Coordinates of C-alpha atoms and ligand atoms in Angstrom, one line a residue:
M1 CA -0.2 0.6 0.5
M2 CA 1.4 3.5 -0.7
A3 CA 2.1 5.7 2.4
A4 CA 0.3 8.3 2.8
A5 CA 1.8 11.9 1.7
A6 CA 2.3 13.0 6.1
D7 CA 3.3 9.8 6.3
G8 CA 6.3 9.8 3.8
C9 CA 10.2 9.4 4.9
Y10 CA 12.9 10.8 2.8
L11 CA 16.6 8.7 3.2
G12 CA 19.8 10.1 2.5
L13 CA 23.0 7.7 2.1
D14 CA 25.9 8.4 2.9
F15 CA 29.7 6.4 1.1
S16 CA 32.1 7.7 2.9
T17 CA 35.3 7.0 3.7
Q18 CA 35.6 5.3 6.7
Q19 CA 31.5 4.6 7.2
L20 CA 28.2 4.2 4.8
K21 CA 25.7 6.3 7.2
V22 CA 22.2 6.4 6.6
I23 CA 19.9 9.1 7.6
A24 CA 15.9 8.9 7.2
V25 CA 14.0 12.8 7.2
D26 CA 10.1 13.0 7.9
H27 CA 7.8 15.2 6.1
N28 CA 8.6 18.3 8.0
L29 CA 12.4 17.5 8.2
N30 CA 12.9 15.7 11.4
V31 CA 15.0 13.9 11.1
I32 CA 13.6 10.0 13.0
Y33 CA 16.4 7.2 12.2
Q34 CA 19.6 7.4 11.4
N35 CA 22.1 4.2 11.4
N36 CA 25.6 4.0 9.7
V37 CA 28.4 0.4 9.4
Q38 CA 32.4 1.1 10.2
F39 CA 33.7 -0.5 7.7
D40 CA 37.1 -1.3 9.7
D41 CA 35.0 -3.1 13.1
E42 CA 31.9 -4.2 10.8
L43 CA 34.0 -5.3 7.8
P44 CA 37.1 -6.6 9.5
E45 CA 38.3 -9.4 6.8
Y46 CA 38.8 -7.0 4.0
K47 CA 41.7 -5.6 6.5
T48 CA 41.4 -1.3 6.2
Q49 CA 42.1 0.9 8.5
G50 CA 40.3 4.3 8.0
G51 CA 38.1 2.3 5.7
V52 CA 41.4 1.7 2.6
H53 CA 44.9 0.1 1.7
V54 CA 47.7 2.3 1.6
H55 CA 49.9 -0.1 -0.6
G56 CA 53.3 -0.3 -0.9
D57 CA 54.7 3.1 -2.5
K58 CA 52.4 5.0 -0.1
L59 CA 51.2 7.0 -3.0
T60 CA 48.2 4.3 -4.0
V61 CA 45.0 4.2 -2.3
T62 CA 42.4 2.0 -2.8
S63 CA 39.2 0.0 -1.0
P64 CA 38.0 -3.2 -2.1
V65 CA 34.7 -2.6 -3.9
L66 CA 32.4 -5.3 -2.3
M67 CA 33.7 -4.0 1.1
W68 CA 30.7 -1.4 -0.1
V69 CA 28.5 -3.4 -1.1
Q70 CA 28.9 -5.0 2.0
A71 CA 28.2 -2.4 3.9
L72 CA 25.2 -1.6 2.1
D73 CA 24.0 -4.8 3.2
I74 CA 24.4 -5.2 6.0
L75 CA 23.3 -1.4 6.7
L76 CA 19.5 -2.6 5.3
E77 CA 19.2 -5.8 8.2
K78 CA 20.1 -2.7 10.6
M79 CA 17.1 -1.3 10.3
K80 CA 14.8 -3.8 9.1
N81 CA 16.1 -5.4 12.6
A82 CA 14.9 -2.1 14.3
G83 CA 11.7 -2.3 12.8
F84 CA 12.5 0.9 10.2
D85 CA 8.8 0.6 7.8
F86 CA 10.5 0.5 4.1
G87 CA 7.3 1.2 2.6
R88 CA 7.1 4.6 3.7
V89 CA 10.3 5.8 2.0
K90 CA 8.7 8.7 -1.5
A91 CA 12.5 8.8 -2.6
L92 CA 16.3 8.0 -1.7
S93 CA 19.1 9.9 -2.6
G94 CA 22.6 9.9 -1.5
S95 CA 26.2 11.1 -2.0
G96 CA 29.9 9.1 -2.2
Q97 CA 33.0 10.4 -1.5
Q98 CA 33.8 11.7 -4.3
H99 CA 36.4 11.4 -7.3
G100 CA 36.7 7.5 -6.4
S101 CA 35.6 4.8 -9.3
V102 CA 34.1 1.6 -10.1
Y103 CA 34.6 -0.6 -12.8
W104 CA 31.6 -2.4 -13.8
R105 CA 32.8 -5.6 -15.8
A106 CA 31.1 -6.7 -19.1
G107 CA 27.6 -9.1 -18.0
A108 CA 27.3 -7.0 -14.3
R109 CA 24.5 -4.9 -15.8
Q110 CA 22.3 -8.2 -16.5
V111 CA 22.9 -9.4 -12.9
L112 CA 21.6 -5.7 -11.7
Q113 CA 18.8 -5.8 -13.8
N114 CA 17.9 -9.5 -12.3
L115 CA 19.5 -10.0 -8.5
A116 CA 17.3 -12.7 -7.0
Y117 CA 16.2 -11.0 -3.8
D118 CA 17.2 -14.3 -0.7
K119 CA 20.0 -13.0 -1.4
P120 CA 22.4 -10.2 -0.2
L121 CA 24.2 -7.7 -2.4
H122 CA 27.9 -8.4 -2.1
E123 CA 26.9 -13.0 -2.9
L124 CA 25.1 -11.9 -6.2
L125 CA 27.8 -9.1 -7.0
Q126 CA 30.5 -10.9 -6.8
G127 CA 31.6 -11.2 -10.0
C128 CA 30.6 -7.7 -11.5
F129 CA 33.5 -5.6 -11.0
A130 CA 36.8 -5.4 -13.0
V131 CA 39.1 -3.4 -10.1
A132 CA 38.3 -5.6 -7.3
D133 CA 40.4 -2.1 -5.2
S134 CA 38.9 0.4 -6.6
P135 CA 41.3 4.2 -6.2
V136 CA 40.0 6.9 -3.9
W137 CA 40.9 10.8 -3.1
M138 CA 43.4 10.2 -1.1
D139 CA 45.6 8.0 -3.9
S140 CA 48.4 11.0 -5.5
S141 CA 49.7 8.2 -7.9
T142 CA 48.9 9.9 -11.0
T143 CA 51.4 12.7 -11.1
E144 CA 52.4 11.6 -14.8
Q145 CA 48.9 11.3 -16.0
C146 CA 48.0 15.1 -14.0
Q147 CA 50.8 16.3 -17.0
L148 CA 49.6 14.3 -19.4
L149 CA 45.9 15.5 -19.2
E150 CA 47.4 19.5 -19.0
K151 CA 49.3 19.4 -21.5
A152 CA 46.4 18.1 -24.3
A153 CA 43.6 21.0 -22.5
G154 CA 46.2 23.6 -23.0
G155 CA 47.7 23.8 -19.4
A156 CA 46.7 23.8 -15.6
Q157 CA 45.0 27.1 -17.0
G158 CA 43.2 25.8 -19.3
L159 CA 42.0 22.4 -18.3
A160 CA 40.7 25.0 -15.4
E161 CA 38.9 26.6 -17.8
I162 CA 36.8 23.4 -18.8
T163 CA 36.5 21.8 -16.5
G164 CA 36.9 23.6 -13.0
S165 CA 40.4 22.3 -11.9
R166 CA 44.0 22.1 -13.1
A167 CA 44.3 18.3 -13.5
Y168 CA 44.7 16.4 -9.7
E169 CA 45.9 13.5 -8.5
R170 CA 42.8 12.5 -7.3
F171 CA 40.6 13.5 -9.6
T172 CA 38.9 10.4 -11.6
G173 CA 39.8 10.9 -14.9
N174 CA 43.2 11.0 -14.3
Q175 CA 43.0 7.8 -12.0
I176 CA 40.8 5.7 -15.4
A177 CA 44.1 6.8 -16.9
K178 CA 46.6 4.5 -14.7
V179 CA 44.2 2.2 -14.6
F180 CA 44.1 1.7 -18.6
K181 CA 47.8 2.4 -18.3
T182 CA 48.9 -0.2 -16.2
S183 CA 45.7 -2.6 -16.6
P184 CA 44.9 -2.6 -19.8
G185 CA 43.2 -5.9 -19.7
L186 CA 41.0 -4.8 -16.5
Y187 CA 40.1 -1.1 -18.8
N188 CA 39.3 -3.4 -21.8
E189 CA 37.0 -5.8 -19.6
T190 CA 35.2 -2.9 -17.8
E191 CA 31.7 -2.3 -19.3
K192 CA 31.0 0.8 -17.5
I193 CA 32.8 3.3 -15.0
S194 CA 30.6 5.1 -12.1
L195 CA 31.6 7.3 -9.7
V196 CA 31.8 5.6 -6.4
S197 CA 28.3 8.6 -5.7
S198 CA 26.7 6.9 -9.5
F199 CA 28.1 3.6 -8.4
A200 CA 25.8 3.1 -5.3
A201 CA 22.8 4.4 -6.9
S202 CA 22.9 1.8 -9.0
L203 CA 22.5 -0.2 -6.4
F204 CA 19.4 1.0 -5.5
L205 CA 18.1 0.9 -9.3
G206 CA 18.9 -2.5 -10.1
D207 CA 21.0 -0.5 -13.6
Y208 CA 23.6 1.8 -14.7
A209 CA 23.3 5.5 -13.1
A210 CA 24.1 8.4 -14.7
I211 CA 26.6 10.8 -13.3
D212 CA 25.1 13.8 -12.2
Y213 CA 26.8 17.3 -13.0
S214 CA 28.2 18.4 -9.6
D215 CA 30.0 14.8 -8.7
G216 CA 31.1 14.3 -12.3
S217 CA 32.7 17.7 -12.1
G218 CA 34.8 16.1 -10.1
M219 CA 36.6 13.8 -13.0
N220 CA 39.1 16.1 -14.7
L221 CA 36.5 15.0 -17.3
M222 CA 33.5 16.7 -17.7
D223 CA 33.0 21.3 -19.1
I224 CA 31.6 22.6 -16.2
F225 CA 29.7 24.9 -18.5
A226 CA 28.1 22.9 -21.2
K227 CA 27.6 20.3 -19.1
Q228 CA 29.4 17.5 -21.4
W229 CA 31.4 15.1 -21.9
A230 CA 34.6 17.9 -22.5
Q231 CA 35.8 15.3 -26.0
P232 CA 39.9 16.5 -25.7
C233 CA 40.2 15.6 -21.6
L234 CA 38.6 12.0 -22.6
R235 CA 40.5 11.9 -25.8
A236 CA 43.7 11.8 -23.7
T237 CA 42.6 10.2 -20.9
A238 CA 41.5 6.2 -22.5
P239 CA 39.8 4.9 -25.5
Q240 CA 36.2 4.5 -25.5
L241 CA 35.3 6.1 -22.4
E242 CA 32.3 8.0 -23.3
E243 CA 30.6 5.0 -23.7
K244 CA 32.2 3.1 -20.4
L245 CA 30.9 6.6 -18.8
G246 CA 27.6 7.1 -19.9
P247 CA 25.3 10.0 -20.1
L248 CA 25.4 13.4 -17.4
V249 CA 22.4 14.6 -15.7
P250 CA 21.3 17.1 -13.1
S251 CA 22.1 16.3 -9.5
M252 CA 17.7 16.8 -9.3
T253 CA 17.4 14.1 -11.5
V254 CA 15.2 10.8 -10.3
L255 CA 16.4 8.2 -12.2
G256 CA 13.7 5.4 -11.8
S257 CA 12.2 3.9 -8.7
V258 CA 14.0 1.4 -6.8
S259 CA 14.4 -1.9 -8.1
P260 CA 12.4 -5.0 -7.2
Y261 CA 15.2 -6.8 -5.1
F262 CA 14.7 -4.1 -2.7
V263 CA 10.8 -3.9 -2.9
R264 CA 10.7 -7.4 -2.2
R265 CA 13.4 -8.0 0.4
Y266 CA 13.2 -5.3 2.6
G267 CA 9.2 -3.6 1.2
F268 CA 10.2 -0.7 0.3
S269 CA 7.4 1.0 -2.0
P270 CA 8.0 0.4 -6.5
D271 CA 7.1 3.9 -6.7
C272 CA 10.4 4.4 -3.8
G273 CA 11.9 6.9 -6.1
V274 CA 16.4 6.6 -6.6
V275 CA 17.2 10.7 -7.0
A276 CA 20.7 11.3 -8.0
F277 CA 23.3 10.5 -5.7
T278 CA 26.0 13.2 -5.3
G279 CA 29.3 13.8 -3.9
D280 CA 29.8 14.2 -0.4
N281 CA 30.9 17.8 -0.3
P282 CA 27.8 18.6 -2.8
G283 CA 25.5 16.8 -0.4
S284 CA 27.1 19.0 2.5
L285 CA 26.2 22.6 1.1
A286 CA 22.5 20.6 0.8
G287 CA 23.0 19.7 4.1
M288 CA 24.1 23.5 5.3
R289 CA 21.2 24.8 2.6
L290 CA 23.9 27.0 1.2
Q291 CA 22.0 29.9 -0.9
E292 CA 22.9 32.7 -3.3
G293 CA 25.9 34.8 -1.3
D294 CA 26.8 32.4 1.1
I295 CA 29.9 31.2 2.2
A296 CA 30.6 28.2 5.0
V297 CA 33.5 27.7 6.6
S298 CA 35.2 24.4 8.0
L299 CA 37.3 25.2 10.8
G300 CA 38.4 21.9 11.3
T301 CA 42.4 19.9 11.2
S302 CA 42.5 21.9 7.7
D303 CA 40.2 24.2 7.0
T304 CA 37.7 23.6 3.9
V305 CA 35.4 26.7 2.2
F306 CA 32.2 26.0 0.5
L307 CA 30.5 28.6 -1.9
W308 CA 27.8 29.5 -4.0
I309 CA 28.8 30.9 -6.8
Q310 CA 26.7 32.0 -10.4
D311 CA 29.5 33.3 -12.2
P312 CA 32.4 31.6 -10.8
K313 CA 36.4 32.2 -12.7
P314 CA 38.2 28.6 -12.3
A315 CA 41.5 29.3 -11.6
V316 CA 44.5 26.6 -10.9
K317 CA 43.7 27.4 -7.1
G318 CA 40.5 25.9 -5.9
H319 CA 37.8 23.6 -7.6
I320 CA 34.4 24.6 -9.2
F321 CA 31.5 22.2 -9.7
C322 CA 28.0 22.7 -11.2
N323 CA 25.5 23.3 -8.3
P324 CA 24.2 20.1 -6.3
V325 CA 20.8 22.0 -6.1
T326 CA 20.1 24.5 -9.1
S327 CA 21.8 23.8 -12.4
Q328 CA 21.8 27.6 -12.8
A329 CA 24.4 28.0 -10.5
F330 CA 28.3 26.9 -9.6
M331 CA 29.8 25.9 -6.3
A332 CA 33.4 26.3 -5.4
L333 CA 36.0 24.5 -3.1
L334 CA 38.8 25.2 -1.5
C335 CA 41.2 23.5 0.7
F336 CA 43.7 25.4 3.4
K337 CA 45.6 23.0 5.1
N338 CA 47.1 25.2 8.1
G339 CA 43.9 25.4 10.2
S340 CA 43.4 24.1 13.3
L341 CA 46.5 22.8 14.4
T342 CA 48.7 26.3 12.9
R343 CA 46.2 27.8 15.8
E344 CA 46.7 25.7 18.5
R345 CA 50.6 26.3 18.4
I346 CA 50.2 30.0 18.1
R347 CA 47.7 29.4 21.0
N348 CA 49.9 27.8 23.0
E349 CA 53.6 30.5 21.8
C350 CA 50.9 33.4 22.1
A351 CA 48.7 33.0 25.2
E352 CA 50.4 29.4 27.3
G353 CA 47.8 26.8 26.3
S354 CA 44.1 29.1 26.8
W355 CA 41.7 30.1 24.7
E356 CA 40.7 32.5 26.9
E357 CA 43.5 34.1 26.7
F358 CA 43.4 33.7 23.0
S359 CA 40.1 35.6 23.3
K360 CA 41.4 37.6 25.6
A361 CA 44.2 39.2 22.5
L362 CA 41.4 38.7 20.1
R363 CA 39.5 42.1 22.2
A364 CA 42.7 43.8 23.1
V365 CA 44.1 44.6 19.5
P366 CA 41.7 47.1 17.1
M367 CA 40.5 45.1 14.2
G368 CA 42.7 45.3 11.3
N369 CA 45.9 44.7 14.1
E370 CA 46.9 48.5 13.1
G371 CA 47.8 47.1 8.7
N372 CA 49.8 44.3 10.4
I373 CA 49.6 40.9 8.3
G374 CA 50.2 37.6 9.2
M375 CA 50.6 34.1 7.2
Y376 CA 51.0 31.2 8.9
F377 CA 52.1 28.4 6.4
D378 CA 53.4 25.7 9.3
A379 CA 52.8 23.0 6.6
M380 CA 53.0 23.3 3.0
E381 CA 49.7 24.7 2.1
I382 CA 47.5 23.7 -0.2
T383 CA 45.8 27.4 -0.9
P384 CA 48.3 28.9 -2.5
A385 CA 51.4 26.5 -2.5
A386 CA 54.0 28.4 -0.1
V387 CA 55.6 27.2 3.5
G388 CA 57.2 29.4 6.6
V389 CA 55.3 32.1 8.2
H390 CA 55.5 35.8 6.7
R391 CA 54.5 38.9 8.6
F392 CA 54.4 42.4 7.7
D393 CA 54.2 45.4 8.9
K394 CA 51.9 48.5 8.0
D395 CA 54.2 49.4 5.4
D396 CA 54.3 46.0 3.7
N397 CA 58.3 45.4 5.5
K398 CA 58.8 41.8 6.7
V399 CA 59.5 42.0 10.0
E400 CA 61.1 38.5 12.2
G401 CA 57.6 38.3 14.7
F402 CA 54.9 40.3 16.0
P403 CA 54.1 41.2 20.2
K404 CA 52.3 38.4 21.7
E405 CA 49.0 39.5 21.6
R406 CA 49.2 41.5 17.4
E407 CA 50.6 37.4 16.9
I408 CA 47.3 36.1 18.1
R409 CA 44.9 38.9 16.0
A410 CA 47.1 38.0 13.4
V411 CA 46.5 34.4 12.7
I412 CA 43.3 34.9 12.3
E413 CA 42.7 37.6 10.3
G414 CA 45.5 36.3 8.1
Q415 CA 43.3 33.5 8.0
F416 CA 40.6 34.9 6.6
L417 CA 42.0 37.6 4.7
A418 CA 43.0 34.8 2.6
K419 CA 40.0 33.0 2.6
R420 CA 38.3 36.3 1.5
V421 CA 40.8 36.7 -1.0
H422 CA 40.9 32.9 -2.6
A423 CA 37.3 33.0 -2.7
E424 CA 36.8 36.3 -4.5
Q425 CA 39.6 35.1 -7.0
L426 CA 37.6 32.8 -8.4
G427 CA 34.0 34.9 -8.8
Y428 CA 32.3 35.0 -5.6
K429 CA 30.6 37.3 -4.3
I430 CA 29.1 38.9 -0.9
I431 CA 25.6 40.3 -1.6
P432 CA 22.9 41.9 -0.1
G433 CA 21.7 39.1 2.5
T434 CA 25.1 36.9 2.3
R435 CA 25.6 34.5 5.3
V436 CA 28.4 33.4 6.5
L437 CA 28.0 29.4 7.7
A438 CA 30.7 28.5 10.7
T439 CA 31.3 25.4 11.5
G440 CA 34.4 23.0 12.9
G441 CA 36.2 23.2 16.1
A442 CA 37.1 26.4 16.4
S443 CA 33.0 27.7 15.3
S444 CA 32.5 27.4 19.0
N445 CA 34.6 30.6 19.9
T446 CA 33.1 33.6 20.0
D447 CA 36.0 36.0 19.9
I448 CA 37.0 33.9 16.9
L449 CA 33.7 33.8 14.6
Q450 CA 33.9 37.5 15.7
V451 CA 37.7 37.9 13.1
L452 CA 35.8 36.1 10.5
A453 CA 32.5 38.3 10.1
D454 CA 34.5 41.2 10.5
V455 CA 36.5 40.3 7.7
F456 CA 33.2 39.3 5.2
N457 CA 31.1 42.2 6.2
A458 CA 28.5 39.1 6.8
P459 CA 26.7 37.8 9.5
V460 CA 27.2 34.2 10.9
F461 CA 25.6 31.4 11.6
T462 CA 26.5 28.4 12.9
I463 CA 25.3 24.6 12.2
D464 CA 26.2 21.7 12.8
T465 CA 27.7 19.3 10.0
A466 CA 28.5 16.2 11.0
N467 CA 26.3 14.8 9.1
S468 CA 25.3 17.2 7.2
A469 CA 26.0 15.3 3.2
C470 CA 23.7 12.3 4.6
L471 CA 21.7 15.0 5.6
G472 CA 21.8 16.8 2.2
C473 CA 21.2 13.5 0.5
A474 CA 17.5 13.4 2.6
Y475 CA 16.8 16.5 1.2
R476 CA 17.5 16.6 -2.0
A477 CA 15.8 13.2 -2.6
R478 CA 12.5 15.7 -1.6
H479 CA 13.2 18.0 -3.7
G480 CA 13.5 16.0 -6.9
L481 CA 10.3 14.7 -7.1
I482 CA 9.0 18.7 -7.0
A483 CA 12.1 20.0 -8.9
D484 CA 10.0 18.8 -12.5
Q485 CA 7.3 20.9 -10.6
G486 CA 9.6 23.8 -10.7
V487 CA 10.2 24.3 -7.3
R488 CA 12.8 25.1 -5.5
F489 CA 15.7 23.8 -3.4
S490 CA 15.1 26.4 -1.1
E491 CA 11.4 26.2 -0.8
A492 CA 11.3 23.1 -0.5
V493 CA 13.4 22.6 2.6
R494 CA 12.3 25.3 3.8
D495 CA 10.7 23.6 7.3
A496 CA 14.7 22.4 8.0
P497 CA 15.9 23.7 11.0
E498 CA 17.8 27.7 10.6
P499 CA 21.2 27.8 11.8
R500 CA 21.5 29.8 14.6
L501 CA 23.0 33.0 14.5
A502 CA 26.6 33.9 16.2
V503 CA 27.8 37.1 15.5
T504 CA 27.2 39.9 13.1
P505 CA 29.9 42.2 11.5
M506 CA 31.0 45.5 14.3
P507 CA 30.7 48.8 12.5
G508 CA 33.6 50.1 10.4
A509 CA 34.5 46.2 9.4
E510 CA 34.7 47.3 6.1
Q511 CA 36.2 50.3 6.2
V512 CA 39.1 48.3 7.4
F513 CA 39.2 45.0 6.1
V514 CA 39.1 46.0 2.3
P515 CA 42.5 47.7 1.9
L516 CA 43.5 44.6 4.0
L517 CA 42.3 42.8 1.3
K518 CA 43.9 44.4 -1.2
R519 CA 47.6 44.3 0.3
Y520 CA 46.8 40.3 1.5
A521 CA 46.4 39.4 -2.1
E522 CA 49.7 41.2 -3.9
L523 CA 51.3 40.3 -0.1
E524 CA 50.2 36.7 -0.4
E525 CA 51.0 36.3 -4.5
K526 CA 54.9 38.1 -3.5
V527 CA 55.5 34.6 -1.0
F528 CA 53.9 32.4 -3.7
L529 CA 56.5 33.7 -5.7
E530 CA 59.4 33.4 -4.2
S531 CA 58.0 30.2 -2.4
K532 CA 58.2 28.5 -5.8
Q533 CA 62.4 29.3 -6.1
Ligands
XUL601 C1 37.1 16.7 -2.3 C2 37.9 15.8 -1.9 C3 37.0 15.8 -0.3 C4 36.5 13.5 -0.9 C5 36.4 13.5 0.8 O1 37.7 17.2 -3.3 O2 38.5 14.8 -2.4 O3 36.4 16.1 -0.1 O4 35.3 14.6 -1.0 O5 35.4 12.2 1.4

């Protein structure tokens, strides 16, 4: 029997590096169920650490694809045993760790279409994968392939202008090129290549699921503006690749209904829709309900920034992806390696290890740090590729050190200036109504958030993103069912919990920081060029 609309619920799954997660939300978007399967603990026979195998060269990193399949068997069994009513699920969607790839052997599609419901998926699909160990995003063994691809696409900037990113080792095209080069036999046995996301969708669909625009943007193979495969990139990667990749679809596409296997084995409704799966970062953007003009800043071991961008300018730093909640916009992802460890080092050296003292110092020195600027790249930074501590006085002269309180303000202002500078270089614009959404460890410190609000001249809200990718995909499942009626994602998730307002910018912040942003950009470029020599 079909569940009444008000009883319906939506599932979001997240096939991430260390675990598989599920969240169910009801019609009002309240979370009604969540569970997970930890790969290392619950599937010890695969002998993974943190969900992966790091190979002898330390550069190659893979995960057994059958482990992911078996994790889904376990998760669904857990849900069944907990009495979860699968018949209520109106639609499901999901996300996968970005960039990872799955190689289906010739004949696998037939197996997917004819799954015997009395057996678990991992038994049925045992012979279906030409490559047993899927390359994942932690792999960095494809430098040679990256160089060849950039050459074929007119250089790093040329490739970024087509695909949204310069060549990165973990990006799928370069991984596929390596499989073709090192194991041409296995490549030729492969009838279909999926991303982790579209592979997971294929399991539910009982057929090959299309790759969505947003996760497809993490491959170095897609023209993100034309939303098609970029032929020069395909040609430079491997033969017959377009056939093996299949079509690209908007991220909100309903791909079909769940396969009869799930109806008979678990009691799903035959009408339960499968909405295209996407990457975990796009999934998080949906979970955070980022809107036009918003920026999300995750303050963790490394700091990550997500942006909603209308008119992107791809660069050799950062990534531009198609936006997962509307085909009319883009998102950008920036990663800063020196995050909380650097903040903690300065706290230990200048504030006796106390966050309270650290906060006091932030309050004691006026915003703008009297024109002093610092860059603290303790480890080789990603954005930009530079290392070392670099301090400048108000006249751009290099200085050896700052007094303790000034050093504390310099590290926080420097980190946030960098985020705004790089965001704007990718085409991000602060607009009236812009919100900065902060998350991660340091987002509990209001004085740090005050600096963030001042540098962006926008209010800062805090959000909990522990499960944002998974939750975002439950929201996307709901939106997918009504997207073709013209309902926007933001309308579909209006009832979801709101982020909490933490701080608003101080009067005069824009006047202080506009000149500093310009100086920071110029000084950082200088540091970057010096580092290259
Ligand atoms: C993004 C990336 C990681 C993975 C993590 O480019 O490589 O964030 O998506 O799962």
